[in-house]
Coordinates of C-alpha atoms and ligand atoms in Angstrom, one line a residue:
M506 CA 92.9 115.1 198.5
V507 CA 92.9 112.6 201.4
M508 CA 95.4 109.8 201.2
S509 CA 95.5 107.0 203.8
G510 CA 97.1 103.7 204.5
K511 CA 97.2 101.2 207.4
A512 CA 100.0 98.7 208.2
R513 CA 100.9 96.2 210.8
A514 CA 104.5 95.4 211.9
H515 CA 105.7 93.0 214.5
T516 CA 108.3 93.9 217.2
N517 CA 111.6 92.2 217.1
I518 CA 114.1 91.1 219.7
A519 CA 117.9 91.4 218.9
I520 CA 119.8 88.2 219.5
I521 CA 123.0 90.0 218.3
K522 CA 122.6 93.6 219.5
Y523 CA 122.8 97.0 217.9
W524 CA 124.5 99.2 220.4
G525 CA 126.0 102.5 219.2
K526 CA 125.6 104.8 216.2
A527 CA 128.1 105.9 213.7
D528 CA 125.8 108.6 212.5
D529 CA 123.0 110.0 214.7
T530 CA 121.1 111.8 212.0
Y531 CA 120.7 109.0 209.6
I532 CA 120.9 106.3 212.3
I533 CA 123.8 104.3 210.8
P534 CA 124.8 101.8 213.4
M535 CA 128.4 100.9 214.5
N536 CA 127.8 97.2 213.9
N537 CA 125.5 94.7 212.2
S538 CA 122.8 93.1 214.4
I539 CA 120.5 90.1 214.1
S540 CA 116.8 89.7 215.5
V541 CA 113.8 87.5 215.6
A542 CA 110.3 88.8 215.0
L543 CA 107.8 88.1 217.8
D544 CA 104.3 86.9 216.8
R545 CA 102.4 88.2 219.8
F546 CA 103.7 91.7 219.9
Y547 CA 102.9 94.1 217.1
T548 CA 101.7 97.6 216.2
E549 CA 98.9 98.6 213.8
T550 CA 99.1 102.2 212.4
E551 CA 96.9 104.2 210.2
V552 CA 98.1 107.4 208.6
T553 CA 96.0 109.9 206.8
F554 CA 97.5 112.8 204.8
D555 CA 95.1 115.8 204.1
E556 CA 95.7 119.3 202.8
S557 CA 93.5 120.7 205.5
Y558 CA 95.9 119.6 208.3
D559 CA 98.2 122.3 209.6
K560 CA 100.4 120.0 211.8
D561 CA 101.1 116.3 212.5
T562 CA 98.9 114.7 215.1
L563 CA 99.3 111.2 216.8
V564 CA 96.8 109.2 218.7
L565 CA 98.5 106.3 220.5
N566 CA 96.2 103.5 222.0
G567 CA 93.3 105.9 221.8
E568 CA 95.1 108.9 223.5
P569 CA 96.8 111.9 222.0
V570 CA 100.5 111.8 222.8
N571 CA 102.6 114.5 224.6
E572 CA 104.6 117.2 222.8
K573 CA 107.9 115.3 223.1
E574 CA 106.5 112.2 221.5
L575 CA 104.8 114.3 218.8
K576 CA 108.1 116.1 218.1
K577 CA 109.8 112.8 217.5
I578 CA 107.1 111.5 215.1
S579 CA 107.1 114.9 213.3
R580 CA 110.8 114.6 212.7
F581 CA 110.2 111.2 211.1
M582 CA 107.3 112.7 209.1
D583 CA 109.7 115.4 207.8
V584 CA 111.9 112.6 206.5
V585 CA 108.8 111.1 204.8
R586 CA 107.9 114.5 203.3
D587 CA 111.4 115.0 202.1
Y588 CA 111.5 111.6 200.6
S589 CA 108.1 111.8 198.9
Q590 CA 108.5 115.4 197.8
Q591 CA 105.0 116.4 199.0
P592 CA 104.4 118.8 201.8
L593 CA 101.3 117.4 203.6
Y594 CA 100.8 116.9 207.3
A595 CA 99.4 113.7 208.6
H596 CA 97.0 112.4 211.3
I597 CA 98.4 109.1 212.7
E598 CA 96.4 106.5 214.7
S599 CA 98.5 103.8 216.2
E600 CA 97.7 100.8 218.4
N601 CA 100.2 98.6 220.2
F602 CA 99.1 95.0 220.6
V603 CA 101.2 93.8 223.6
P604 CA 99.9 91.8 226.6
T605 CA 98.3 94.2 229.1
A606 CA 100.7 96.2 231.5
A607 CA 103.8 94.3 230.2
G608 CA 105.5 97.6 229.1
L609 CA 106.9 95.9 226.1
A610 CA 105.7 98.4 223.4
S611 CA 108.6 99.0 221.0
S612 CA 109.8 101.8 218.7
A613 CA 110.8 99.0 216.3
S614 CA 107.2 97.8 215.5
A615 CA 105.9 101.5 215.6
Y616 CA 108.3 103.0 213.1
A617 CA 108.2 100.0 210.7
A618 CA 104.3 100.1 210.8
L619 CA 104.3 103.9 210.2
A620 CA 106.9 103.7 207.3
A621 CA 104.8 101.0 205.7
A622 CA 101.5 103.0 206.1
C623 CA 103.1 106.1 204.6
N624 CA 104.5 104.1 201.8
H625 CA 101.0 102.8 201.0
A626 CA 99.2 106.1 201.6
L627 CA 101.6 108.1 199.3
S628 CA 102.0 105.2 196.7
L629 CA 105.8 105.5 197.1
N630 CA 106.2 101.9 195.9
L631 CA 109.2 101.4 198.1
S632 CA 110.9 97.9 198.0
D633 CA 111.2 96.1 201.3
K634 CA 114.9 97.2 201.3
D635 CA 114.0 100.8 200.9
L636 CA 111.2 100.6 203.5
S637 CA 113.7 99.2 205.9
R638 CA 115.9 102.2 205.1
L639 CA 113.0 104.6 205.8
A640 CA 112.0 102.8 209.0
R641 CA 115.6 103.0 210.3
R642 CA 115.3 106.8 210.3
G643 CA 112.6 106.5 213.0
S644 CA 114.5 104.0 215.1
G645 CA 117.4 101.8 214.2
S646 CA 115.7 98.5 215.3
A647 CA 112.7 99.4 213.2
S648 CA 114.7 98.6 210.0
R649 CA 114.6 95.0 211.2
S650 CA 110.8 95.0 211.8
V651 CA 110.0 95.2 208.1
F652 CA 110.8 91.4 207.8
G653 CA 109.8 88.3 209.7
G654 CA 111.9 85.4 211.1
F655 CA 115.6 85.9 211.5
V656 CA 116.7 89.3 210.2
E657 CA 120.1 90.9 209.8
W658 CA 120.6 94.6 209.7
E659 CA 123.7 95.4 207.7
K660 CA 125.3 98.4 209.2
G661 CA 126.5 99.8 205.8
H662 CA 128.2 103.2 205.8
D663 CA 125.5 105.6 204.7
D664 CA 121.8 106.0 204.2
K665 CA 121.9 103.9 201.0
T666 CA 123.9 101.0 202.3
S667 CA 122.3 100.6 205.8
F668 CA 119.3 98.3 205.6
S669 CA 118.0 94.9 206.9
H670 CA 117.3 91.6 205.1
P671 CA 115.9 88.2 206.1
I672 CA 118.3 85.4 206.9
E673 CA 117.5 82.1 205.2
S674 CA 116.6 79.6 207.9
D675 CA 114.6 76.9 206.2
R676 CA 111.8 77.7 208.6
W677 CA 113.7 76.8 211.6
E678 CA 112.0 79.7 213.6
D679 CA 108.8 77.5 213.6
E680 CA 110.5 75.2 216.0
L681 CA 111.6 78.1 218.3
S682 CA 109.8 80.4 220.6
M683 CA 110.5 83.2 223.2
I684 CA 109.6 83.5 226.8
I685 CA 109.6 87.1 228.1
V686 CA 110.0 87.5 231.9
V687 CA 108.5 90.8 232.7
I688 CA 110.5 92.4 235.6
N689 CA 109.0 95.1 237.5
D690 CA 111.9 97.5 237.6
K691 CA 111.2 100.7 239.4
A692 CA 114.6 102.2 238.7
K693 CA 114.7 105.3 236.5
S694 CA 115.0 104.1 233.0
V695 CA 117.7 105.3 230.5
S696 CA 116.4 105.1 226.8
S697 CA 118.3 102.9 224.5
R698 CA 119.1 106.1 222.4
S699 CA 120.8 107.9 225.2
G700 CA 122.3 104.7 226.8
M701 CA 124.0 103.7 223.6
A702 CA 125.3 107.3 222.9
L703 CA 126.8 107.5 226.5
T704 CA 128.4 104.2 226.2
R705 CA 129.8 104.8 222.7
E706 CA 131.3 108.1 223.8
T707 CA 132.6 107.1 227.3
S708 CA 132.8 103.4 227.8
R709 CA 136.2 101.9 228.2
F710 CA 134.7 98.6 227.2
Y711 CA 133.2 99.8 224.0
Q712 CA 136.1 98.9 221.9
Y713 CA 136.0 95.4 223.3
W714 CA 132.4 95.2 222.1
L715 CA 133.4 96.2 218.6
D716 CA 136.3 93.8 218.6
H717 CA 134.0 90.8 219.0
I718 CA 130.9 91.7 217.0
E719 CA 131.9 90.4 213.5
A720 CA 132.8 87.1 215.1
D721 CA 129.5 86.9 216.9
I722 CA 127.5 87.8 213.7
A723 CA 129.4 85.1 211.8
E724 CA 128.8 82.5 214.5
A725 CA 125.1 83.3 214.8
K726 CA 124.6 83.0 211.1
A727 CA 126.5 79.7 210.9
A728 CA 124.4 78.4 213.8
I729 CA 121.2 79.4 212.0
S730 CA 122.3 77.9 208.8
D731 CA 123.2 74.5 210.6
K732 CA 120.1 74.7 212.9
D733 CA 122.5 74.3 215.8
F734 CA 120.5 75.6 218.8
Q735 CA 123.3 75.3 221.4
R736 CA 125.8 77.2 219.2
L737 CA 123.2 79.9 218.5
G738 CA 122.2 80.2 222.2
E739 CA 125.9 80.4 223.5
V740 CA 126.7 83.3 221.1
I741 CA 123.5 85.2 221.8
E742 CA 123.9 85.0 225.6
A743 CA 127.6 86.1 225.4
N744 CA 126.7 88.9 223.0
G745 CA 123.9 90.2 225.2
L746 CA 126.0 90.2 228.3
R747 CA 128.8 91.9 226.5
M748 CA 126.5 94.7 225.5
H749 CA 125.4 95.2 229.1
A750 CA 129.0 95.1 230.3
T751 CA 129.8 98.1 228.1
N752 CA 127.3 100.2 230.1
L753 CA 129.2 99.3 233.3
G754 CA 132.3 100.9 231.8
A755 CA 130.4 104.1 230.7
Q756 CA 131.1 107.5 232.5
P757 CA 128.9 107.5 234.6
P758 CA 128.4 103.7 234.7
F759 CA 124.8 102.5 234.5
T760 CA 123.0 99.2 234.1
Y761 CA 119.5 98.2 232.8
L762 CA 119.5 95.0 234.8
A763 CA 117.6 94.5 238.1
P764 CA 118.2 91.8 240.8
E765 CA 115.2 89.9 239.3
S766 CA 116.9 89.9 235.9
Y767 CA 119.8 87.9 237.5
Q768 CA 117.3 85.6 239.2
A769 CA 115.8 84.9 235.8
M770 CA 119.3 84.3 234.2
A771 CA 120.1 81.9 237.0
I772 CA 117.0 80.0 236.3
V773 CA 117.9 79.7 232.6
H774 CA 121.3 78.3 233.6
H775 CA 119.6 75.9 235.9
C776 CA 117.2 74.7 233.1
R777 CA 120.2 73.9 231.0
T778 CA 121.6 71.7 233.8
L779 CA 118.2 69.9 233.9
G780 CA 118.5 69.2 230.1
Y781 CA 116.2 72.0 228.7
P782 CA 118.4 74.0 226.4
C783 CA 117.4 77.7 226.6
Y784 CA 119.3 81.0 226.4
F785 CA 118.7 84.6 227.6
T786 CA 119.1 88.0 226.3
M787 CA 118.2 91.6 227.6
D788 CA 117.7 94.9 226.0
A789 CA 117.5 98.5 227.3
G790 CA 115.5 97.3 230.4
A791 CA 115.3 94.7 233.1
N792 CA 113.1 92.2 231.2
V793 CA 114.7 88.9 230.3
K794 CA 113.9 87.3 226.9
I795 CA 114.5 83.6 226.7
L796 CA 115.0 81.7 223.4
V797 CA 113.8 78.1 223.7
Q798 CA 112.9 75.2 221.5
K799 CA 109.1 74.7 221.6
E800 CA 109.5 71.2 222.9
H801 CA 111.2 72.4 226.1
Q802 CA 109.1 75.6 226.5
Q803 CA 106.7 74.2 229.1
A804 CA 109.5 72.7 231.3
V805 CA 111.2 76.1 231.3
V806 CA 108.0 78.0 232.1
S807 CA 107.5 75.5 235.1
E808 CA 110.9 76.4 236.4
L809 CA 110.3 80.1 236.0
A810 CA 106.8 79.9 237.7
K811 CA 108.5 78.8 240.9
T812 CA 109.9 82.4 241.2
F813 CA 107.7 84.6 238.9
N814 CA 103.9 84.9 238.8
D815 CA 101.8 84.1 235.7
E816 CA 101.5 87.7 234.5
Q817 CA 105.3 88.0 234.5
I818 CA 105.7 85.0 232.1
I819 CA 104.7 85.7 228.5
L820 CA 105.2 83.3 225.6
S821 CA 105.4 84.2 221.9
D822 CA 106.1 82.3 218.8
I823 CA 108.5 83.7 216.3
T824 CA 106.6 84.9 213.2
R825 CA 107.9 84.7 209.7
S826 CA 105.5 87.5 208.5
G827 CA 106.9 90.9 207.9
I828 CA 105.0 94.1 207.2
E829 CA 101.4 93.7 206.3
I830 CA 99.2 96.3 204.6
I831 CA 95.8 96.1 206.3
G832 CA 93.9 99.1 205.0
Ligands
DP6_953 C1 119.2 97.2 223.1 O1 116.4 100.9 217.9 O2 115.6 101.7 220.2 O3 117.2 97.0 221.8 O4 118.0 103.7 216.9 O5 118.1 105.2 218.9 O6 115.8 104.4 218.1 P1 117.4 104.1 218.2 O7 117.5 102.8 219.3 P2 116.7 101.4 219.3 O8 117.8 100.6 220.0 C2 117.6 99.2 220.3 C3 118.7 98.7 221.2 C4 118.5 97.4 221.7 C5 119.3 96.3 220.8 C6 118.7 96.1 219.5 O9 117.4 96.1 219.3 O10 119.4 95.7 218.6

């Protein structure tokens, strides 16, 4: 019997970061995190289970992936097989919809789409909460990509209690957007998985991160509830910088930020002095993501365009749609 399903999931940008795991196997994080879902960046994945397959296969953007990638996906498919109590291998076709050459493909949308496609193909009837738990096993941030808008991932303390849920926002995200500044960083990259592990194990600043995270989460949620953009912006900027500071305290120290990242941050500060409120955040790479109210988006883009070229400046709305089944 052949069983198939196809799903779309949007990528998300953490505004309060997930940085460090309490449990590597189940991907239980050390702290809660909050994200927004991006309209323009998503993954579509089709999964087919068939008795005739003798291994999992994955075609990504039309090309078979290398052994290392396949192993990672197969480990996730083992979780699906375990969960669904059926032994079938799968063929997976996945496409990332991200602006060309931006290098912004994310494991968050990938694993959320794959989890949803498997749920559909195998008729598992998982609730969104359980889908979020399943997606989490592929990549922590994927647990947030099950939902649209503002999303909180509750760290919980085990597989059952660690999942994401939407944050009530009275559609405030419709008034906001993100500007992504693509920085061409040639430095050797450290994956978020290994970066957060090294930092958690060795950084003398990691405890400082943990000491502030609950207050940051509370502050961000209060700002969302009050639709207070300045209050939200101030906490997300501080939280993101604090995450990057933990990496400087690791043994050996490392950073994801490039000189151009600091240039973009300075432009954001300058825009604020000009009366255009906007705030930055960075993840496990040099790119700078700027949260802005739509009414000020063009003004901020004009300031950025004095330093960065058109291809480096990508705009995206924030979508309120979560996982969609598309086949
Ligand atoms: C900096 O979810 O990619 O983007 O759970 O090991 O797959 P794994 O890590 P991942 O880490 C994301 C880290 C971050 C912050 C965030 O998205 O919260």
